[in-house]
Short mmCIF file of C-alpha atoms and ligand atoms in Angstrom, two decimals:
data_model
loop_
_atom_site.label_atom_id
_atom_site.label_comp_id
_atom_site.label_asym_id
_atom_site.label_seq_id
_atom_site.Cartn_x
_atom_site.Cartn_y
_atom_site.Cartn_z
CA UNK O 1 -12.98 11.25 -22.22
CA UNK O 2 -14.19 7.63 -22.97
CA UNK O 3 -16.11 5.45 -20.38
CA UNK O 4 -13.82 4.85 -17.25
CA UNK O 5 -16.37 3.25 -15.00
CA UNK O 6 -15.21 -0.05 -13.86
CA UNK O 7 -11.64 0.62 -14.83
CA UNK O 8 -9.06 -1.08 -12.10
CA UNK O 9 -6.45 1.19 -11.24
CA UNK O 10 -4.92 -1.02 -8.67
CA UNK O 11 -5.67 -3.58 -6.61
CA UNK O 12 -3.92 -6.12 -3.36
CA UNK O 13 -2.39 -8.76 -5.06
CA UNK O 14 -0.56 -11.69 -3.52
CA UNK O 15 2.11 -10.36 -1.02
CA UNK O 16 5.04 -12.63 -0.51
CA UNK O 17 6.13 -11.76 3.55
CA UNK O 18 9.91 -13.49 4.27
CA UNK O 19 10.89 -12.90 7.91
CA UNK O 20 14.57 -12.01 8.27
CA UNK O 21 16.57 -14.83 9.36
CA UNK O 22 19.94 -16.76 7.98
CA UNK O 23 18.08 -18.60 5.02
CA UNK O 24 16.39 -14.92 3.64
CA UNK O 25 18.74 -14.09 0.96
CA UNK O 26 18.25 -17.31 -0.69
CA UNK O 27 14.39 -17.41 -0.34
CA UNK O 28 14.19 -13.81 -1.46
CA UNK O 29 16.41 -14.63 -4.45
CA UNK O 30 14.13 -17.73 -5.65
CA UNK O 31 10.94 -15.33 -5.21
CA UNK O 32 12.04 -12.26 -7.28
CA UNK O 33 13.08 -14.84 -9.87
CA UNK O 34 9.53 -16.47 -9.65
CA UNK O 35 7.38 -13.22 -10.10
CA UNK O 36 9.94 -11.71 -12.48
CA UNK O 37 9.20 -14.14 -14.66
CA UNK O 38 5.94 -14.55 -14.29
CA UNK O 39 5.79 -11.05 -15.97
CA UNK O 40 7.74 -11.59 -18.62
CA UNK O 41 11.12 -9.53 -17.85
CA UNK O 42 14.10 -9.96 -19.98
CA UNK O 43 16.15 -12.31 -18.75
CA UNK O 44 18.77 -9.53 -17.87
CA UNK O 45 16.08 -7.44 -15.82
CA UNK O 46 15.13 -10.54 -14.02
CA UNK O 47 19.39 -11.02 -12.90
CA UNK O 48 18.89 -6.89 -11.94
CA UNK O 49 15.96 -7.49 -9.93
CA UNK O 50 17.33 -10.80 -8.34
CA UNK O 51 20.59 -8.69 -7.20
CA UNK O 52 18.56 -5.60 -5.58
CA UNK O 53 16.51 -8.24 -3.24
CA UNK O 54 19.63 -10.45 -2.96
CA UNK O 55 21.06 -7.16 -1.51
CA UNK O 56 18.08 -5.87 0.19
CA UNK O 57 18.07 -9.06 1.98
CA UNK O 58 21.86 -8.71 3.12
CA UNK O 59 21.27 -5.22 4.33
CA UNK O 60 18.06 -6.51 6.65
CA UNK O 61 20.62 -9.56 7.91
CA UNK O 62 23.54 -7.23 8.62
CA UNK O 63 22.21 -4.01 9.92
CA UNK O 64 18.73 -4.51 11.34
CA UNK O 65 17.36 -5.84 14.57
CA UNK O 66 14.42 -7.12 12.94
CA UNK O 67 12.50 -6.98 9.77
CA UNK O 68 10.96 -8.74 6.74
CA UNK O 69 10.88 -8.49 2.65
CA UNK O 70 7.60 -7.96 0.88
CA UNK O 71 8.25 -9.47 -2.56
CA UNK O 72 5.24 -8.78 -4.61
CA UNK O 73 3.66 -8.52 -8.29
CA UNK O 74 2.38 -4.79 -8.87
CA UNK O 75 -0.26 -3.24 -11.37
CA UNK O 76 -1.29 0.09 -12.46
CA UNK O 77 -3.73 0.59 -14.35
CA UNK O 78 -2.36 -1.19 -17.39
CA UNK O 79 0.98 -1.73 -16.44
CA UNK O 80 2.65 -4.36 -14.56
CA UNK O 81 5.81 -5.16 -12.28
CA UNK O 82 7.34 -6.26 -10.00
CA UNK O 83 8.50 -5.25 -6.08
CA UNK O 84 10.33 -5.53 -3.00
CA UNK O 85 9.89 -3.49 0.11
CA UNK O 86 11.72 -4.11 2.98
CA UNK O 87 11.06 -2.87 6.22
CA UNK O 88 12.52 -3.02 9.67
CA UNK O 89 12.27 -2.10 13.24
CA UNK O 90 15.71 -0.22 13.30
CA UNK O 91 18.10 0.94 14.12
CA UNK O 92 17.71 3.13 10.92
CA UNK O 93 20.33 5.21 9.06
CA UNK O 94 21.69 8.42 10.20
CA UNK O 95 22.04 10.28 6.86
CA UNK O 96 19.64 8.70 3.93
CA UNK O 97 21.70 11.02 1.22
CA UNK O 98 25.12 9.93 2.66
CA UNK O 99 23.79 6.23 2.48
CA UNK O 100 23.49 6.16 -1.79
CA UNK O 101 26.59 6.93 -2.13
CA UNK O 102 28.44 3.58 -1.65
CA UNK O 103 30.84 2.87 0.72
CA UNK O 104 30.77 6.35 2.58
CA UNK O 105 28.92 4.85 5.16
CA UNK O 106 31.63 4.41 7.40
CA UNK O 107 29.63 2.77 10.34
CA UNK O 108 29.27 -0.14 8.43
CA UNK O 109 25.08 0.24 8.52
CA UNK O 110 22.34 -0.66 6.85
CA UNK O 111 23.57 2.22 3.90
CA UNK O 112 25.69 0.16 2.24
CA UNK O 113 24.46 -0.96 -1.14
CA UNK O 114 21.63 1.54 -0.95
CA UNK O 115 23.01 3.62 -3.71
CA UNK O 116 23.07 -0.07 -5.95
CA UNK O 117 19.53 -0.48 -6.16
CA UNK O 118 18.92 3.02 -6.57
CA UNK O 119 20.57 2.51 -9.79
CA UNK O 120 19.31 -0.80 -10.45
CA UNK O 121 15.63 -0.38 -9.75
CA UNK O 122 13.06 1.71 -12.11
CA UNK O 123 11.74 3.71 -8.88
CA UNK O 124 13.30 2.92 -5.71
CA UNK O 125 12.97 4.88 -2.82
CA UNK O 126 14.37 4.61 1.43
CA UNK O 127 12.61 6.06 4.56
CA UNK O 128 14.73 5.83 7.70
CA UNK O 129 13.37 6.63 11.05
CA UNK O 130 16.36 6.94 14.01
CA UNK O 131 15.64 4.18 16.18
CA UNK O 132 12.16 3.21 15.22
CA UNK O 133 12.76 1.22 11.61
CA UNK O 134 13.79 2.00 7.49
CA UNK O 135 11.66 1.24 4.61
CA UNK O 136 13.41 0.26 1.36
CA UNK O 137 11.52 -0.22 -2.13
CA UNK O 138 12.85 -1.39 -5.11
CA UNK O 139 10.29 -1.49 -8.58
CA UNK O 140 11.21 -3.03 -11.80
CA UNK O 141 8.04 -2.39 -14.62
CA UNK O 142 7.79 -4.94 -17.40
CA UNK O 143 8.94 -2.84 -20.06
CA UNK O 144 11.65 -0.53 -17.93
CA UNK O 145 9.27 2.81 -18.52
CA UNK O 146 8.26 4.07 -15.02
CA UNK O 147 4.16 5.33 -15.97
CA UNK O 148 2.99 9.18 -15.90
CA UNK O 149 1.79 9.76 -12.63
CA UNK O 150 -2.07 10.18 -12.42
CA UNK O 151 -4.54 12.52 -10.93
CA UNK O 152 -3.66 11.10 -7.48
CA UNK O 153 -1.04 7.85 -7.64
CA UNK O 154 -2.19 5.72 -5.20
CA UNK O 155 -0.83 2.47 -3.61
CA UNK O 156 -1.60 -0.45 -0.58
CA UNK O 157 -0.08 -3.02 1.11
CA UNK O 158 -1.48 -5.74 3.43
CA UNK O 159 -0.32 -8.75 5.51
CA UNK O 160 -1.94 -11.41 7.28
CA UNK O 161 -1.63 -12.29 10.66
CA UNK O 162 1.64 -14.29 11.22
CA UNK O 163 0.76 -17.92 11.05
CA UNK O 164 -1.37 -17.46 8.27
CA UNK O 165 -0.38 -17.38 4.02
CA UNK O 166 -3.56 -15.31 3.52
CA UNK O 167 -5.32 -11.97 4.15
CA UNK O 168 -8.36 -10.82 5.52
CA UNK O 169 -7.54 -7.19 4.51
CA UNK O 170 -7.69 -6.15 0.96
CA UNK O 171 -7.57 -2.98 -0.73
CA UNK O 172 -8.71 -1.57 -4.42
CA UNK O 173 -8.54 1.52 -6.37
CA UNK O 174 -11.09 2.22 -9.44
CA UNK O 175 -11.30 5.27 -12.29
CA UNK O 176 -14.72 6.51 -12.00
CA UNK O 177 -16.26 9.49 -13.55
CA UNK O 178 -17.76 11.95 -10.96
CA UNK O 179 -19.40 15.28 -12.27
CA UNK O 180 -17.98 14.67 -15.87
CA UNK O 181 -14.25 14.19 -14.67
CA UNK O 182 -12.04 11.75 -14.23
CA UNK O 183 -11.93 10.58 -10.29
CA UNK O 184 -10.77 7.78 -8.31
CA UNK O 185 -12.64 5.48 -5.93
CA UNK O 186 -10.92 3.65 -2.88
CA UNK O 187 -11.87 0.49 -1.16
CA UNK O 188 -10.54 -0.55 1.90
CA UNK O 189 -12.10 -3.85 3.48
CA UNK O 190 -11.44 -5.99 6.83
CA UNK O 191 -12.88 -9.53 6.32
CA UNK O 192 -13.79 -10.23 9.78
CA UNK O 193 -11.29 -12.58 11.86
CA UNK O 194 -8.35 -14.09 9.83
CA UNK O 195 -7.35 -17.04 7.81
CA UNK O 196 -9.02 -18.35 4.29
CA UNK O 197 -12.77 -17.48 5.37
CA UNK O 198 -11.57 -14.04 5.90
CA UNK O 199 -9.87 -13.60 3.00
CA UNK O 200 -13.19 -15.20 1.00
CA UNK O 201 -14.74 -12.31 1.91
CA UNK O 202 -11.95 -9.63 0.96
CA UNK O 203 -12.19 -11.31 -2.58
CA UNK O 204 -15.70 -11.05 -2.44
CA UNK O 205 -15.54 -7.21 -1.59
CA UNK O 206 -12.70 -6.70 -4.22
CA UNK O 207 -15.11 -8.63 -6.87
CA UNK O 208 -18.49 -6.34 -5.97
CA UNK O 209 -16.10 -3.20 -6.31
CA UNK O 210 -14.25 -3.99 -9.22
CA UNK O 211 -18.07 -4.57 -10.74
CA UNK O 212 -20.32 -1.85 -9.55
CA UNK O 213 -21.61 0.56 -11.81
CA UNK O 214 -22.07 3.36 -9.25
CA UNK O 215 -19.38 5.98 -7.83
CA UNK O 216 -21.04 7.55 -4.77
CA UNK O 217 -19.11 6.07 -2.03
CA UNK O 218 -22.38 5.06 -0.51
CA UNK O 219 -24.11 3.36 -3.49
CA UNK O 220 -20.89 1.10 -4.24
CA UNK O 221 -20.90 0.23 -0.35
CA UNK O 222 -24.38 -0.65 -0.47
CA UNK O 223 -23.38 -2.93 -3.54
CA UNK O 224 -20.72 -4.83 -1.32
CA UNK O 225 -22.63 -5.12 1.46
CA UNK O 226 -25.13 -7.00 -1.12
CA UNK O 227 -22.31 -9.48 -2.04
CA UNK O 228 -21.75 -9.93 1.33
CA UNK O 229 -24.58 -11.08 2.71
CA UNK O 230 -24.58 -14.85 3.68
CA UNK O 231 -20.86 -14.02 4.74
CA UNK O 232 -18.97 -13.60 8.07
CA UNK O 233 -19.13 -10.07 7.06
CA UNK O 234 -16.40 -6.66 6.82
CA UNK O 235 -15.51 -3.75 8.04
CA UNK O 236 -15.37 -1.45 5.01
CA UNK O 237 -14.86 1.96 3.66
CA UNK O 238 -15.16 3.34 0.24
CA UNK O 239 -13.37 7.17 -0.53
CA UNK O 240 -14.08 8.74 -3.57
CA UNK O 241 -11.31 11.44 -4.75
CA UNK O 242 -12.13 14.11 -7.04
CA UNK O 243 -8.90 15.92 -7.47
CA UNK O 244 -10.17 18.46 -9.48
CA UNK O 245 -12.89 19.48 -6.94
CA UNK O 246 -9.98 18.82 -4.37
CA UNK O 247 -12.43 17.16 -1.93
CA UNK O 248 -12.40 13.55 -0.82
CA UNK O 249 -15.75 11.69 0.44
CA UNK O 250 -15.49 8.81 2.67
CA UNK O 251 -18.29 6.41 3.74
CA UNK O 252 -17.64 3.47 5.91
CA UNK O 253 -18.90 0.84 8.12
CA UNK O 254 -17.27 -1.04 10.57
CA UNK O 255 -13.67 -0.51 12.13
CA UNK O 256 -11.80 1.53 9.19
CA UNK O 257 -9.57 4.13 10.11
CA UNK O 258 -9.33 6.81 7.50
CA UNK O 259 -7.63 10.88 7.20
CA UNK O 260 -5.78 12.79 5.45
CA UNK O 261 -2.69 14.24 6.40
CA UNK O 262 -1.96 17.55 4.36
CA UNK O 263 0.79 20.39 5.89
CA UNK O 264 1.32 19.00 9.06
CA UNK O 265 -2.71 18.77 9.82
CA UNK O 266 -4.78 15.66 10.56
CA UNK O 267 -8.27 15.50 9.47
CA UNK O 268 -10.22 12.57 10.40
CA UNK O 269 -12.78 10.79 8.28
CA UNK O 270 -15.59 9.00 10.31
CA UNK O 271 -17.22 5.36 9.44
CA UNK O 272 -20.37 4.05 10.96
CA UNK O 273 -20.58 1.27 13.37
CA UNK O 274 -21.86 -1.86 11.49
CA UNK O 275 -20.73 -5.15 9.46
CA UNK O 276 -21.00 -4.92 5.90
CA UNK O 277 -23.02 -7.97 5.12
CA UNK O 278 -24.57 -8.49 7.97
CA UNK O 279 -25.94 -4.78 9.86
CA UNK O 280 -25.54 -1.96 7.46
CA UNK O 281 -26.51 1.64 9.15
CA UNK O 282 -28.10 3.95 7.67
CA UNK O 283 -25.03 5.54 5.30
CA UNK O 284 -23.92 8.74 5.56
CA UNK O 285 -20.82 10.44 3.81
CA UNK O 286 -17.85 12.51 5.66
CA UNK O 287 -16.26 15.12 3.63
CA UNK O 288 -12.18 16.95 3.92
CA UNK O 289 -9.74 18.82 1.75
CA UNK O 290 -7.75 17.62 -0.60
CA UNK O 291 -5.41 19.73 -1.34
CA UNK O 292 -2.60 19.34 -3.79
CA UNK O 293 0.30 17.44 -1.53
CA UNK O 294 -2.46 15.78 0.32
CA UNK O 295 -2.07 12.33 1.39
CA UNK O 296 -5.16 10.30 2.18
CA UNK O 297 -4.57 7.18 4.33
CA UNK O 298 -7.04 4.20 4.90
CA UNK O 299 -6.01 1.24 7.20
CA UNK O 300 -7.98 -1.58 8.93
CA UNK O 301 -7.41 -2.11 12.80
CA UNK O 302 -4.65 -4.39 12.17
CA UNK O 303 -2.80 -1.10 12.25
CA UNK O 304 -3.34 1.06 15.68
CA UNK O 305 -4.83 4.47 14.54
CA UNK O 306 -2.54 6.24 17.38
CA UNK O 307 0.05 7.08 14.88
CA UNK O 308 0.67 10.84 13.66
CA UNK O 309 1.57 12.32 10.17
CA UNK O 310 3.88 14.21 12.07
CA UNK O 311 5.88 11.39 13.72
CA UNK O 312 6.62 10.67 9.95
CA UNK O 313 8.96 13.12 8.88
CA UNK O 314 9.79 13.35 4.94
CA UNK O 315 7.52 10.77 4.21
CA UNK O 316 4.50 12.09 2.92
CA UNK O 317 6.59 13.65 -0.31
CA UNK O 318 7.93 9.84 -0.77
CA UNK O 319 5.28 7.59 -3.08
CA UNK O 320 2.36 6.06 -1.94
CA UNK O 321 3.94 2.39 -1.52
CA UNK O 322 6.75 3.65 0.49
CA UNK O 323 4.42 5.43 2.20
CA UNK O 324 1.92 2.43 3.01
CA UNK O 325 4.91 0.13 3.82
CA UNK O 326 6.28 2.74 6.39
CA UNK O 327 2.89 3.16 8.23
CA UNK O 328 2.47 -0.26 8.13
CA UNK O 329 6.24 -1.13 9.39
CA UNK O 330 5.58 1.32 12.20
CA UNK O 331 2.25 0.98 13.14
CA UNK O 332 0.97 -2.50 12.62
CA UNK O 333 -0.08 -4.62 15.36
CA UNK O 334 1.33 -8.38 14.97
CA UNK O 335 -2.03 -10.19 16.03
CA UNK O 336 -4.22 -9.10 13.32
CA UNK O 337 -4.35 -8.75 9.43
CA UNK O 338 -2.89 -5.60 8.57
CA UNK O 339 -4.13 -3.50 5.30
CA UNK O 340 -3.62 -0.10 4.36
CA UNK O 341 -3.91 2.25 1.07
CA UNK O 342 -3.01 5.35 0.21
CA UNK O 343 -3.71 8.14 -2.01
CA UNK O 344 -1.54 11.33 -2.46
CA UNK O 345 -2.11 14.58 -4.14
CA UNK O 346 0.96 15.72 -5.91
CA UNK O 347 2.66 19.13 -5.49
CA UNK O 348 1.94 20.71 -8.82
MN1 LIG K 1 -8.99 -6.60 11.64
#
C-alpha cells in the first residue's frame, strides 16, 4: 500500500440551500445547470440532472408543508459530482416502495415522480418519516460510474444559520495509515458564532487537517488548535476509524456531539470542554465498537443531540448522505449553523 497520509477523502464544499416557495423550481433548475457544468457533464447528463431537481422541486411545492433543496458539488476521493437532497418537514409518504412506481400513488403525494429520478440519477435514494419529514437524494458522477465503496463510505452536510450564505460548521474526511492499514480520519469543527468570521475559521480547521502529518486523533487536534490560535476559536472533534480493528477513537474539544449507532444501541463518544484555539485541555481519547453495519455520527450543536437512532427507522442501511441530510432535516435547530458527518460500516 503506497503513502495515504494526507489523502482527502471528502470534504464540505459549498452547499447551495433554496427554501421552498413558488420561484424554487426555476432557481433549482439554473443551479443544477451551474454545478453540472462546472464539472464537466455531457450536455445530456446535465438536461438528466436539471429534470430530477426540476422534479424534486415540484414534489417539495406540491406535497410538503415545508422544506428546502440542497444543490451541491460532491467529491470522493478522486471522483467528482454532483447533488440534490431535498428534505422536508412532512407529511411524508405512506409506502416508500409503492411511491417508485409512478403513478400508483393514488393520494396524489409527494410519491409521484419518485420512481423518475430513481432512474435518472446514478445513486438516488428516499427516507420518509410519517408525519415528521422525507429526505430525497439524487447523485449524478462525472463520468456516470457510481465508485467502489470503501472501508467505511462516509459523507456530511452543513448549513448556515438562515440569514447567512456561509458556514461556521465544516466537516472533512482523510485516508490515514494507522498500524500499517488503511484507516480513515474524521473532522468535525464549529467555528464559534456564525457568519464569514466563523466560517474563516472552519477553513482554517479544514486547511490544518487536510495538512497534518499525524493520525492520532489527538496529535492532528493539537495541530488545529495551532492554526487556530489568534482566531475566535472552535469546537472540534477528530475520530479516527480503523475498520479493520473495528474500533473508532474520538477526541474532542468543545461542544461536538459524537456516537455510534450500531443494532439498535447508542454509544456515546465524549469531548472535553475547551475552544480549540484558544483553551485546549489536556486531550484524552474515548474509544467504541465498530462493528460492521455501524454508523458513526458527528454533529455540532446546531443540531440538538436529543435525537435517537431508533426514532430513525430504515435509515441507518441508507448511505451516509441520506443519512446526514435526514438527521439534519429532523434534528437541526434553525438559529445556529448546522454540520454533521457520518461514517458507516457496511454489512459484509
Ligand atoms: Mn454552533
Amino acid at each position: 500500500m503506497g503513502q495515504v497520509n494526507g489523502s482527502l477523502v471528502g470534504a464540505a464544499g459549498d452547499v447551495c440551500w433554496l427554501r421552498s416557495d413558488i420561484a424554487l423550481a426555476a432557481a433549482a433548475r439554473r443551479q443544477a445547470g451551474l454545478l453540472a457544468r462546472s464539472i464537466c457533464l455531457s450536455e445530456e447528463r446535465v438536461a438528466r440532472f436539471e429534470l430530477c431537481v426540476t422534479e424534486m422541486a415540484t414534489n417539495l411545492i406540491k406535497y410538503a408543508d415545508d422544506g428546502s433543496l440542497a444543490l451541491r458539488v460532491v467529491r470522493v476521493r478522486d471522483r467528482v459530482g454532483v447533488e440534490c437532497l431535498s428534505l422536508d418537514s412532512g407529511p411524508g409518504i405512506d409506502d416508500v416502495e409503492r411511491a417508485l412506481r409512478d403513478g400508483t400513488s393514488a393520494s396524489g403525494s409527494l410519491g409521484i415522480g419518485m420512481g423518475a429520478i430513481e432512474r435518472l440519477a446514478d445513486v438516488s435514494g428516499i427516507h420518509s418519516l410519517r408525519g415528521r419529514g422525507t429526505v430525497v437524494q439524487a447523485r449524478f458522477w462525472a463520468d456516470g460510474q457510481v465508485p467502489p465503496p470503501g472501508p467505511a463510505d462516509t459523507d456530511g452536510l452543513t448549513r448556515p444559520i438562515s440569514g447567512e450564505q456561509v458556514c461556521g460548521d465544516t466537516w472533512a474526511v482523510r485516508a490515514v495509515v494507522s498500524d500499517g492499514a488503511e484507516a480513515l480520519l474524521l473532522m468535525m469543527c464549529d467555528g464559534l458564532g456564525h457568519g464569514p468570521l466563523a466560517a474563516r475559521v472552519a477553513d482554517l480547521a479544514g486547511e490544518a487537517f487536510r495538512d497534518s502529518r499525524h493520525s492520532r486523533p489527538e496529535t492532528v487536534l493539537q495541530d488545529v488548535h495551532n492554526s487556530l490560535r489568534g482566531t475566535r476559536g472552535a469546537a472540534v472533534a477528530i475520530a479516527l476509524l480503523d475498520p479493520a480493528g473495528q474500533r473508532v477513537q474520538l477526541c474532542g474539544a468543545g461542544n461536538i456531539s459524537a456516537l455510534v449507532a450500531s443494532e439498535g444501541t447508542r454509544t456515546g463518544l465524549l469531548s472535553m470542554p475547551g475552544i480549540v484555539g484558544a483553551q485546549l485541555p489536556r486531550l484524552r481519547c474515548f474509544e467504541a465498537a465498530f462493528p460492521p453495519g455501524a454508523a458513526l455520527v458527528m454533529h455540532s450543536d446546531g443540531l440538538s443531540d436529543r435525537w435517537k437512532p431508533a426514532d430513525f427507522p430504515g435509515l441507518f442501511t441508507q448511505n451516509p448522505s441520506l443519512v446526514a441530510a435526514q438527521i439534519l432535516n429532523q434534528a437541526a435547530v434553525r438559529r445556529d449553523d448546522a454540520g454533521i458527518v457520518v461514517a458507516m460500516r457496511r454489512q459484509p
